Tab-separated table of C-alpha atoms in Angstrom:
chain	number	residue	atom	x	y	z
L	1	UNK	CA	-11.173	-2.935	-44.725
L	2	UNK	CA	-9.811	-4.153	-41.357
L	3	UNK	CA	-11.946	-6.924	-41.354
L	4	UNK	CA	-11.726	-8.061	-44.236
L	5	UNK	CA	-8.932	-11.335	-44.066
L	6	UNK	CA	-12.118	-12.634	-41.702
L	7	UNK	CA	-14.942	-12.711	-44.450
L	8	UNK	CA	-12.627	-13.035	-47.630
L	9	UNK	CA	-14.288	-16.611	-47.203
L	10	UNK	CA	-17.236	-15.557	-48.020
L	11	UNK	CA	-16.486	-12.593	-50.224
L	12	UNK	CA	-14.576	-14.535	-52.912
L	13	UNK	CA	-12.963	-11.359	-53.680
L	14	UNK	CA	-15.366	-9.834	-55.269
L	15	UNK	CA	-16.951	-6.415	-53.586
L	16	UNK	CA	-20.645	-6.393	-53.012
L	17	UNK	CA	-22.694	-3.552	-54.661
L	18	UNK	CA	-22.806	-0.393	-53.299
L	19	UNK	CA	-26.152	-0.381	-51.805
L	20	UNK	CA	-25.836	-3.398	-49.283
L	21	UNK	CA	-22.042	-2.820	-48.538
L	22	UNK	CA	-20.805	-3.345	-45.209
L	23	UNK	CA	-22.641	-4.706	-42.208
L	24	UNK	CA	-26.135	-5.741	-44.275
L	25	UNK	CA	-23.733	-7.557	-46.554
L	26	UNK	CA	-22.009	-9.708	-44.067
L	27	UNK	CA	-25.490	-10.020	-41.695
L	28	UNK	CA	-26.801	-11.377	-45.226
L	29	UNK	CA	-23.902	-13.625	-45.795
L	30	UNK	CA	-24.314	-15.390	-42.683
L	31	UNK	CA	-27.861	-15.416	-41.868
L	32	UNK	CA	-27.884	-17.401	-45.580
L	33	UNK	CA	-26.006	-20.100	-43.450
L	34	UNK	CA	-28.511	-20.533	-41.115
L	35	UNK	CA	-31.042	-23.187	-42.614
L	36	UNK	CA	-27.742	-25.392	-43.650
L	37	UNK	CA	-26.742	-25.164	-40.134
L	38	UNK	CA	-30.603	-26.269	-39.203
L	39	UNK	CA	-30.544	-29.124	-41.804
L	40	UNK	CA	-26.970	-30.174	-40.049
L	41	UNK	CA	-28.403	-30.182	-36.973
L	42	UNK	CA	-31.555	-32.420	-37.776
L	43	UNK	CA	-30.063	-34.644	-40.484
L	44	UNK	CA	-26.688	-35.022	-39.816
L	45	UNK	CA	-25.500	-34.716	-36.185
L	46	UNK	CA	-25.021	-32.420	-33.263
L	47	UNK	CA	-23.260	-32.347	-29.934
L	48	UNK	CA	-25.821	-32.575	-27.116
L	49	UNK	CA	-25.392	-32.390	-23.556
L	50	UNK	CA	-26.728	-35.102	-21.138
L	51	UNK	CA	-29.076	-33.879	-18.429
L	52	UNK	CA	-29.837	-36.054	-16.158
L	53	UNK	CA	-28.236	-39.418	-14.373
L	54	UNK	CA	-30.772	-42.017	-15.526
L	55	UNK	CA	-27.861	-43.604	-18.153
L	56	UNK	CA	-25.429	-43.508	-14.650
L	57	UNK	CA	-22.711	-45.191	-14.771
L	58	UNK	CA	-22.266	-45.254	-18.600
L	59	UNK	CA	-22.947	-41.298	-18.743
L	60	UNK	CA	-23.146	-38.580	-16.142
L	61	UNK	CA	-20.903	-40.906	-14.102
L	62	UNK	CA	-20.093	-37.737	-11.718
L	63	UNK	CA	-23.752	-36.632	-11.426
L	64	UNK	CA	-23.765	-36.333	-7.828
L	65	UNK	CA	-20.270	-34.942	-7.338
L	66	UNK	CA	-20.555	-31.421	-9.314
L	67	UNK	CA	-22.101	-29.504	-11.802
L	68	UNK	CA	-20.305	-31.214	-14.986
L	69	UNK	CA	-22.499	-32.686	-17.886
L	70	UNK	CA	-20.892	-34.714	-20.218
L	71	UNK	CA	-21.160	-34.214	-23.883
L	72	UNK	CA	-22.066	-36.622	-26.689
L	73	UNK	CA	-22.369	-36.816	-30.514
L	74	UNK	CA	-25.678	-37.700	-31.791
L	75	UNK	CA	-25.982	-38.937	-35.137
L	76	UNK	CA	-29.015	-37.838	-37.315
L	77	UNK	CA	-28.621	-40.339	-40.129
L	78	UNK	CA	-31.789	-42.649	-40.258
L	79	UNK	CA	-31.536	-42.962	-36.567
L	80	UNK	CA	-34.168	-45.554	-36.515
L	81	UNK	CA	-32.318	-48.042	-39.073
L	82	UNK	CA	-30.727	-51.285	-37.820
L	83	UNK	CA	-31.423	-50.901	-34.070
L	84	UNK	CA	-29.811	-52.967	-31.869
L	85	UNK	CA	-30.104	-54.208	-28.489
L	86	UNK	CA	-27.433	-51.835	-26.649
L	87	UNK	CA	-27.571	-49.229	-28.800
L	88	UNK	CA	-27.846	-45.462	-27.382
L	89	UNK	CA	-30.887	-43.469	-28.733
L	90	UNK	CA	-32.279	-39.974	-28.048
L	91	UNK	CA	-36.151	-39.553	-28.685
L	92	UNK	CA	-38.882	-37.596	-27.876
L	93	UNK	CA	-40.092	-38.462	-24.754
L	94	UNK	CA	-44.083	-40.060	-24.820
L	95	UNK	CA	-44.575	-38.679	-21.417
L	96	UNK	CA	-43.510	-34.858	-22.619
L	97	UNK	CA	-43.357	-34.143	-25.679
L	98	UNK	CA	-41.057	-31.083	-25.483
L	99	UNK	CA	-38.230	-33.399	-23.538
L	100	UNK	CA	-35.208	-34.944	-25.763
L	101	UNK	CA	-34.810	-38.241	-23.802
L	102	UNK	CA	-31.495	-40.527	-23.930
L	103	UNK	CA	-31.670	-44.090	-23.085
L	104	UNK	CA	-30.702	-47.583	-24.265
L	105	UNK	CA	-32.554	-49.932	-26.508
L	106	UNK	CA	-33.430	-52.859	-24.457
L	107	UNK	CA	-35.671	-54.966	-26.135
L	108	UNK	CA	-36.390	-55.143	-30.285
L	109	UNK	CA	-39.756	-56.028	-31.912
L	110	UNK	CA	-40.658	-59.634	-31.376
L	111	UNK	CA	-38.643	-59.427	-27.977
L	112	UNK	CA	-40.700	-60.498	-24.456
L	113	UNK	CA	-39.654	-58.462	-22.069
L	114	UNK	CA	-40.059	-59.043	-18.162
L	115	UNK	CA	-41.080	-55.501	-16.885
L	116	UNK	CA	-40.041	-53.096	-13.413
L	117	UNK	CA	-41.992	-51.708	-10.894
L	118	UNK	CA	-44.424	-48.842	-12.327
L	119	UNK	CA	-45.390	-51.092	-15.518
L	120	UNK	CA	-48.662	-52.860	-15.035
L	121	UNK	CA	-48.422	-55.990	-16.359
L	122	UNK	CA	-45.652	-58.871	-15.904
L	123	UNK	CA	-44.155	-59.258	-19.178
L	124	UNK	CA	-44.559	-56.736	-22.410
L	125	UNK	CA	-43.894	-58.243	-25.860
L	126	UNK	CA	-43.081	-55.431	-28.430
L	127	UNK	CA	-45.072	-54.991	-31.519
L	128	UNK	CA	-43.768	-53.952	-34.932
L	129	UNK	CA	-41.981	-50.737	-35.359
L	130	UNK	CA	-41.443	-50.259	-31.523
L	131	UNK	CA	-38.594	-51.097	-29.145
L	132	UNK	CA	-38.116	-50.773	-25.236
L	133	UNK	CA	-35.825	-48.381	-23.692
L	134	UNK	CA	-34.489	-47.956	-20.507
L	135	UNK	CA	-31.821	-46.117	-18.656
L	136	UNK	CA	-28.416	-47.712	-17.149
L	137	UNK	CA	-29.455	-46.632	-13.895
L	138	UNK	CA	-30.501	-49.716	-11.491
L	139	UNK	CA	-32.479	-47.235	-9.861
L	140	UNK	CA	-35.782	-47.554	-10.773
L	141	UNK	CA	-36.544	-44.176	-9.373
L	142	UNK	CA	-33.988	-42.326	-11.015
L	143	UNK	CA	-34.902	-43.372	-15.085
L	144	UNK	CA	-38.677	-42.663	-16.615
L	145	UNK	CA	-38.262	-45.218	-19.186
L	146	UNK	CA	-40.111	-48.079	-20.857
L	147	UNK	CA	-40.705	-49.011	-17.429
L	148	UNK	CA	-43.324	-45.863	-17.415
L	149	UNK	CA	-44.853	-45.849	-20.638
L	150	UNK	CA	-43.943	-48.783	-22.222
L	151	UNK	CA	-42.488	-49.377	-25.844
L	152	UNK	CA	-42.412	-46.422	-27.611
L	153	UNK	CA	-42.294	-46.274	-31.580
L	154	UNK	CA	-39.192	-46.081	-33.341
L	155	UNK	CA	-40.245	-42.892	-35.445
L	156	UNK	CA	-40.174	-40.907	-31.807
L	157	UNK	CA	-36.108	-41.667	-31.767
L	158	UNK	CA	-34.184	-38.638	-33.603
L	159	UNK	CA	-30.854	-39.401	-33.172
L	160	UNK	CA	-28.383	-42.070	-31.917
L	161	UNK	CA	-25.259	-41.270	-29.715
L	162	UNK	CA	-22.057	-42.185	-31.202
L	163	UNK	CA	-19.326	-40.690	-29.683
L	164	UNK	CA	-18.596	-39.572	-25.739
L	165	UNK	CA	-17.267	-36.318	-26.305
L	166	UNK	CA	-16.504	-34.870	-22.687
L	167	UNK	CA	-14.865	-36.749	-21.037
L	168	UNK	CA	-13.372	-38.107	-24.708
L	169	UNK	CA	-14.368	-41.791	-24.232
L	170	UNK	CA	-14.488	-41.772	-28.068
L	171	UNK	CA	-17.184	-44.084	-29.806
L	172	UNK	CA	-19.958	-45.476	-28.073
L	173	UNK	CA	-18.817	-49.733	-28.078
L	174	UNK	CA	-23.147	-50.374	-27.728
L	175	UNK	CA	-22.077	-54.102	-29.406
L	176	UNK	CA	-20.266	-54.906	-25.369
L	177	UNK	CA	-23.391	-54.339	-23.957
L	178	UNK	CA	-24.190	-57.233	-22.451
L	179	UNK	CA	-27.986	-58.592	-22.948
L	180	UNK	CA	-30.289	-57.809	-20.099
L	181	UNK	CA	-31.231	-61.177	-18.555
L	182	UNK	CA	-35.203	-59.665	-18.416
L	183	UNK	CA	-35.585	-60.024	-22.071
L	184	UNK	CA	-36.381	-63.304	-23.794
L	185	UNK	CA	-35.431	-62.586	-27.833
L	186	UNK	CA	-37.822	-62.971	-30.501
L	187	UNK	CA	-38.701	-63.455	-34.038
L	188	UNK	CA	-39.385	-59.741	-35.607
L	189	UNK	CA	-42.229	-61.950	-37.398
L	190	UNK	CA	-43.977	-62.734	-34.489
L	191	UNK	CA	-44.153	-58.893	-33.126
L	192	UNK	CA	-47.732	-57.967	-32.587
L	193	UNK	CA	-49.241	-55.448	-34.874
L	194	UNK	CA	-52.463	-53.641	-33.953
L	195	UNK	CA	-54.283	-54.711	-37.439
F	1	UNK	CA	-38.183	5.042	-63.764
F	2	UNK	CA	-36.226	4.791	-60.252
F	3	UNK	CA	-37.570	0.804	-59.725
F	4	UNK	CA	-36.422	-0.250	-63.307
F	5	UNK	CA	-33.216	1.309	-62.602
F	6	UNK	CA	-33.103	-0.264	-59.236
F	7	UNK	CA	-33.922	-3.440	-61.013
F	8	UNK	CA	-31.494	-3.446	-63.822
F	9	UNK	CA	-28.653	-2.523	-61.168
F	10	UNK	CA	-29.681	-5.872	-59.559
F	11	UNK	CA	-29.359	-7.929	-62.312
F	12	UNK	CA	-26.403	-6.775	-63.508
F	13	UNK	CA	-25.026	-6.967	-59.870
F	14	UNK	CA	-26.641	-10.655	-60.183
F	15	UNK	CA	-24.491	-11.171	-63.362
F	16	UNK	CA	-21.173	-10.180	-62.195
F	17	UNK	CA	-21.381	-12.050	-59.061
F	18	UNK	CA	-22.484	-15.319	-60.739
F	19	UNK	CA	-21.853	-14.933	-64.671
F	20	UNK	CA	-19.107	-17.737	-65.119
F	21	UNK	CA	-18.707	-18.675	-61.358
F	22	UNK	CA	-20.006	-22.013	-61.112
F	23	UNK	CA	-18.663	-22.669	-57.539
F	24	UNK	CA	-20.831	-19.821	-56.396
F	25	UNK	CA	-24.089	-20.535	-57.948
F	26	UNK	CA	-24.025	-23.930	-56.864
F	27	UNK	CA	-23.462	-22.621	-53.259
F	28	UNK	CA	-26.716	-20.006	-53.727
F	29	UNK	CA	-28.393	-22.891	-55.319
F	30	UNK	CA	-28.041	-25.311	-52.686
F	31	UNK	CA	-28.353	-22.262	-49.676
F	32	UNK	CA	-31.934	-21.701	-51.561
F	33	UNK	CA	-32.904	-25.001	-51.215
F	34	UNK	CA	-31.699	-25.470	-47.847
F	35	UNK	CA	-34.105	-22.246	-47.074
F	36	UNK	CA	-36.886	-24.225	-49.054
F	37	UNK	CA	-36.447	-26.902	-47.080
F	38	UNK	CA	-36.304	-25.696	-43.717
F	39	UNK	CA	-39.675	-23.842	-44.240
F	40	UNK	CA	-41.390	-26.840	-45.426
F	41	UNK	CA	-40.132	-28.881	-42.291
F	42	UNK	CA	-40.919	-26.296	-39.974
F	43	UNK	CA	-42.966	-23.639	-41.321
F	44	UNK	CA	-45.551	-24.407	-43.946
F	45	UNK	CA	-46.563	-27.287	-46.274
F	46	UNK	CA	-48.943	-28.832	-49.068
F	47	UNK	CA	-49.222	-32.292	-49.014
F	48	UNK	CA	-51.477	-34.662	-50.410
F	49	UNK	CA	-53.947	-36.924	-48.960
F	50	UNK	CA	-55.069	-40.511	-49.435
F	51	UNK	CA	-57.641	-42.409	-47.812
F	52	UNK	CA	-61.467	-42.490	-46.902
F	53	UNK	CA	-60.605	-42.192	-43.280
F	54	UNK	CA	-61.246	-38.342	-43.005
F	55	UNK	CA	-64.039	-38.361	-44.646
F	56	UNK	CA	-66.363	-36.291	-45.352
F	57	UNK	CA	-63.628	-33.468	-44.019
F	58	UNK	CA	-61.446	-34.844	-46.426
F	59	UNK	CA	-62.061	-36.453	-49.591
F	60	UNK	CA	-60.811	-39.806	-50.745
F	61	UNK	CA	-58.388	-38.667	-53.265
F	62	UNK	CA	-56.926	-35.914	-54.502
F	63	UNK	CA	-57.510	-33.536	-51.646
F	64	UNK	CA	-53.959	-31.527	-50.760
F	65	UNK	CA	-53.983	-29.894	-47.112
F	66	UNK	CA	-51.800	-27.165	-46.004
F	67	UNK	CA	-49.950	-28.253	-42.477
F	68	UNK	CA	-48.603	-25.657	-40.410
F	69	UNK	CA	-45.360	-27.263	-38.681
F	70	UNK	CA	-45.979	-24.481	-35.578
F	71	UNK	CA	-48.507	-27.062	-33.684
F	72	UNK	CA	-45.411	-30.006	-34.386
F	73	UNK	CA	-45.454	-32.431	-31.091
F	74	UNK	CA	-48.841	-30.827	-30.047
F	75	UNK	CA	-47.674	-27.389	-29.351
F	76	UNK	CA	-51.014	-25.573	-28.950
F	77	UNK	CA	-53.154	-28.430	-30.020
F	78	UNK	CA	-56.885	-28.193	-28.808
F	79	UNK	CA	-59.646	-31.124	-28.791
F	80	UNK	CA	-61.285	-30.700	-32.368
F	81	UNK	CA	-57.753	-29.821	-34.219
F	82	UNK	CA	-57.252	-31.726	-37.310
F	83	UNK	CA	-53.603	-33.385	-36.643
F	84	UNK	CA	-50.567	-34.531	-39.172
F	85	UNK	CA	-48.272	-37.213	-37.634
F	86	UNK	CA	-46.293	-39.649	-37.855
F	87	UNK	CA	-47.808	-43.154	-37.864
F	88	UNK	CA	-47.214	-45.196	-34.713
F	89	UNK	CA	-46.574	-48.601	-36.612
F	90	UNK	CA	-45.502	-47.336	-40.754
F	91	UNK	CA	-41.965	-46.051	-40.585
F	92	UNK	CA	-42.495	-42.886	-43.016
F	93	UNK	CA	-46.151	-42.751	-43.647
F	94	UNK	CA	-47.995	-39.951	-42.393
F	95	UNK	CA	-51.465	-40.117	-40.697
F	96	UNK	CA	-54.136	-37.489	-40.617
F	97	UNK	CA	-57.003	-37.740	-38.164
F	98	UNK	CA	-59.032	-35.934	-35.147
F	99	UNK	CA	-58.052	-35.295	-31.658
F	100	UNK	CA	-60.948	-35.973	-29.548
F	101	UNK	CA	-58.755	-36.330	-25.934
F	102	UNK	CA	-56.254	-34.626	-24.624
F	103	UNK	CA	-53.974	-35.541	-21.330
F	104	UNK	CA	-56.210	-35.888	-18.533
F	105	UNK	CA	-59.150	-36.720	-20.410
F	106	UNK	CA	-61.630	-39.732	-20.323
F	107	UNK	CA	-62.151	-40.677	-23.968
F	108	UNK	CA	-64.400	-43.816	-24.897
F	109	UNK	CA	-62.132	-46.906	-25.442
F	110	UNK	CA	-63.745	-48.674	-28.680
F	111	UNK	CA	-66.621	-47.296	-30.909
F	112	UNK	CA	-69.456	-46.021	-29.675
F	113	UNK	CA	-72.347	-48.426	-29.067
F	114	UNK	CA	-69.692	-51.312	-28.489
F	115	UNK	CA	-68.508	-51.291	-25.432
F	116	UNK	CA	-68.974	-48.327	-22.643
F	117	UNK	CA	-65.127	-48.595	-21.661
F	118	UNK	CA	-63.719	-45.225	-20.839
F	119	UNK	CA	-59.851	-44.583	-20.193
F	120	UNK	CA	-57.892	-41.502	-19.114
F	121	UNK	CA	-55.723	-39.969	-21.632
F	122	UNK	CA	-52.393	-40.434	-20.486
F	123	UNK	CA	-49.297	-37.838	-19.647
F	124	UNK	CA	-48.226	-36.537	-23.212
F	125	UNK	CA	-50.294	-38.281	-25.413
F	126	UNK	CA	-53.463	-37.382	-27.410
F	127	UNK	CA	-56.484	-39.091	-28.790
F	128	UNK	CA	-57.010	-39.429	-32.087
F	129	UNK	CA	-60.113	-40.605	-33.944
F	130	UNK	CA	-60.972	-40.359	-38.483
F	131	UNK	CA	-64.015	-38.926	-39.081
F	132	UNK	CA	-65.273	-41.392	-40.872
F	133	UNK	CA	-65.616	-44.027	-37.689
F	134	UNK	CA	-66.180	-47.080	-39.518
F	135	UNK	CA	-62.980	-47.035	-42.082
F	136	UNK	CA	-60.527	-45.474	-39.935
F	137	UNK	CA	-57.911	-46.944	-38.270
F	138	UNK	CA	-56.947	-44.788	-34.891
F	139	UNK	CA	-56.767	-44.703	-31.055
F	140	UNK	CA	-59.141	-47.170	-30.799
F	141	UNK	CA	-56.728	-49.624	-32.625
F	142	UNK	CA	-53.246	-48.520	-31.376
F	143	UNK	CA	-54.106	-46.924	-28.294
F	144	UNK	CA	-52.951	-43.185	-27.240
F	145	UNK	CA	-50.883	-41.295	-29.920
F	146	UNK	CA	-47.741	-39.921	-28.111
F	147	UNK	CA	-47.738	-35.874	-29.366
F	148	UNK	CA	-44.142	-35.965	-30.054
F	149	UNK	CA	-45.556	-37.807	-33.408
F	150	UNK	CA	-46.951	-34.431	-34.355
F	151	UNK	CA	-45.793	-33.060	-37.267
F	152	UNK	CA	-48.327	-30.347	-37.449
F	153	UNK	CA	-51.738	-29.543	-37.846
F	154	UNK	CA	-54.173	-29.015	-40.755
F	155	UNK	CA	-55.523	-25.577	-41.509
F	156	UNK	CA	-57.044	-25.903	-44.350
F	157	UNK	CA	-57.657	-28.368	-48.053
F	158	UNK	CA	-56.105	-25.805	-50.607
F	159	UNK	CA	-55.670	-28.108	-53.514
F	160	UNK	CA	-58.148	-28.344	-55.969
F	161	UNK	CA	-58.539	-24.995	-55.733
F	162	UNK	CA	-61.992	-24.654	-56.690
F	163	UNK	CA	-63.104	-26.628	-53.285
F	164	UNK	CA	-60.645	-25.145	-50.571
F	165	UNK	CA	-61.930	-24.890	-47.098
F	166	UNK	CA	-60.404	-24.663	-43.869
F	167	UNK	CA	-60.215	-27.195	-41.733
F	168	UNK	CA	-60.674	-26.506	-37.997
F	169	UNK	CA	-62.214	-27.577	-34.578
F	170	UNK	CA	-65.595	-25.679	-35.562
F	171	UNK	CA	-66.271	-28.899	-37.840
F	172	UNK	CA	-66.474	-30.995	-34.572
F	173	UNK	CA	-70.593	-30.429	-32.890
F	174	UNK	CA	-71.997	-32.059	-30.031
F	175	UNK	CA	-74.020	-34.684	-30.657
F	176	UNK	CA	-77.736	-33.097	-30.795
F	177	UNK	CA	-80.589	-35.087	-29.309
């Protein structure tokens, strides 16, 4: 068989039986990968590729200058563990539901934060189990973050980004993220809880 | 005749491929399981239910509901669905309850006959209410549920299977005068 040095992998040497030989056999052999590649996928990582320029300058620094999107790894591994201020998350977005957002944790539970423009109130303190995100970009115009629809719960995040992949700007150094001056740190203890 | 002879060419296929090759059935083993769980996170599953919240839809304990993972983040949802998700404030606990508002809609803020506050139902979010008003805690205590906390919705209590029932918007009537 011509093909053959391609799937010994998955043959293991032995033929299969006569009545799946050939194609069904190796359509078999690989669709039987497909739920591990799912479960890799949501538990463990993937590569993702940023969209838009709300995290501009950190990513997308070249949004305006061409069509290239740069490429991250986003871990899957209890995502919502140990968040830090700084820290890169993707989540579902509150305002669509369908929409993998990408932004940067801002503000923990417990935290006061002094809002922007669309939010309706002054200052937003975040309750238990939520943080506030918001993208890099000083334009207030070009993020729909926190700012919009205020802190969002931590089991919306799926993933965190570790790694810049294209351009290689290798792992993401969150911890030099310097504090925004518009948040006043709290005591997790004192975060408001709806109860 | 033909099936058992199908059949016993199976198993003995089964048996030479996996007789005394441990490396291989722990690969099928773990591929199955894999498959298992991929259907239960986005396909079908049983789960079981605590709580007087969803009562009389859903009893206290014991119940077990079948949650079809195609509705997840409010794909397809309609006012009257009975909705799994992920609870706003719990990390890991899931939440069953009603939606009564969906984007665009006016919903009443509190419970009826305490305050006649009405809000809009914002961009991407639901409104989600227990059937059983006074031991519930929902919308009217943490606000709009964002859908992409959808896991999936309810079709149906299959477990005890002596009372199964579906579960569906039908249950929810207008109020009659």
């Amino acid at each position: 068989m011509s093909s053959g040095r391609i799937f010994n992998k998955f043959k293991n040497g032995i033929s299969p039986p006569s009545f799946i030989r050939g194609f069904a056999w190796y359509s078999f052999v690989i669709v039987s990968w497909v739920p591990a590649a799912i479960f890799f996928k949501n538990n463990i990582g993937a590569v993702g590729e940023v969209g838009g320029e709300s995290m501009y300058p950190y990513l997308n620094p070249t949004f305006n200058e061409g069509f290239s999107k740069d490429l991250c790894w986003i871990s899957k591994r209890n995502p919502a563990k140990n968040l830090q201020r700084g820290m890169i998350v993707t989540f579902w977005s509150p305002s669509h539901p369908e929409v993998l957002s990408i932004k940067r944790v801002i503000a923990l539970p417990g935290d006061k934060v002094i809002t922007k423009a669309p939010y309706p109130y002054p200052t937003a303190v975040i309750p238990v189990n939520h943080v506030w995100v918001e993208g890099d970009n000083k334009d207030g115009r070009k993020t729909l973050d926190s700012n919009h629809y205020g802190p969002i719960s931590m089991n919306l995040i799926t993933g965190r980004v570790t790694h810049v992949l294209r351009p290689w700007r290798g792992p993401v150094r969150w911890w030099e993220f310097e504090d925004s001056r518009r948040v006043i740190k709290g005591r997790i203890q004192d975060a408001p809880h709806f109860d | 005749m033909a099936f058992l002879q199908r059949a016993s060419r199976t198993f003995k296929w089964i048996h030479t491929r996996y007789a005394g090759h441990p490396f291989r059935l722990a690969t099928a083993t773990l591929q199955s399981l894999l498959a298992l769980h991929v259907f239960w996170k986005f396909g079908y599953s049983v789960e079981p239910t605590w709580g007087a919240s969803m009562l009389p839809t859903i009893q206290v304990m014991g119940d077990h509901v079948l949650i079809s993972k195609q509705y997840r983040r409010g794909r397809g949802i309609e006012v009257g669905d009975v909705v799994a998700f992920n609870s706003v404030y719990e990390p890991g606990e899931t939440v069953i309850k009603r939606v009564l508002g969906m984007p665009g809609d006016y919903v009443l803020r509190d419970t009826p006959g305490r305050s006649n506050v009405m809000l809009q139902v914002p961009e991407g979010h639901c409104w989600v209410i227990g059937d059983n008003i006074p031991y519930s805690r929902d919308s009217r205590h943490f606000g709009p549920l964002p859908m992409g906390l959808i896991r999936g919705k309810v079709l149906a209590v299959v477990f005890p299977w002596g009372e199964r029932r579906s579960i569906g918007r039908e249950d929810l009537k207008p109020v009659e005068n």
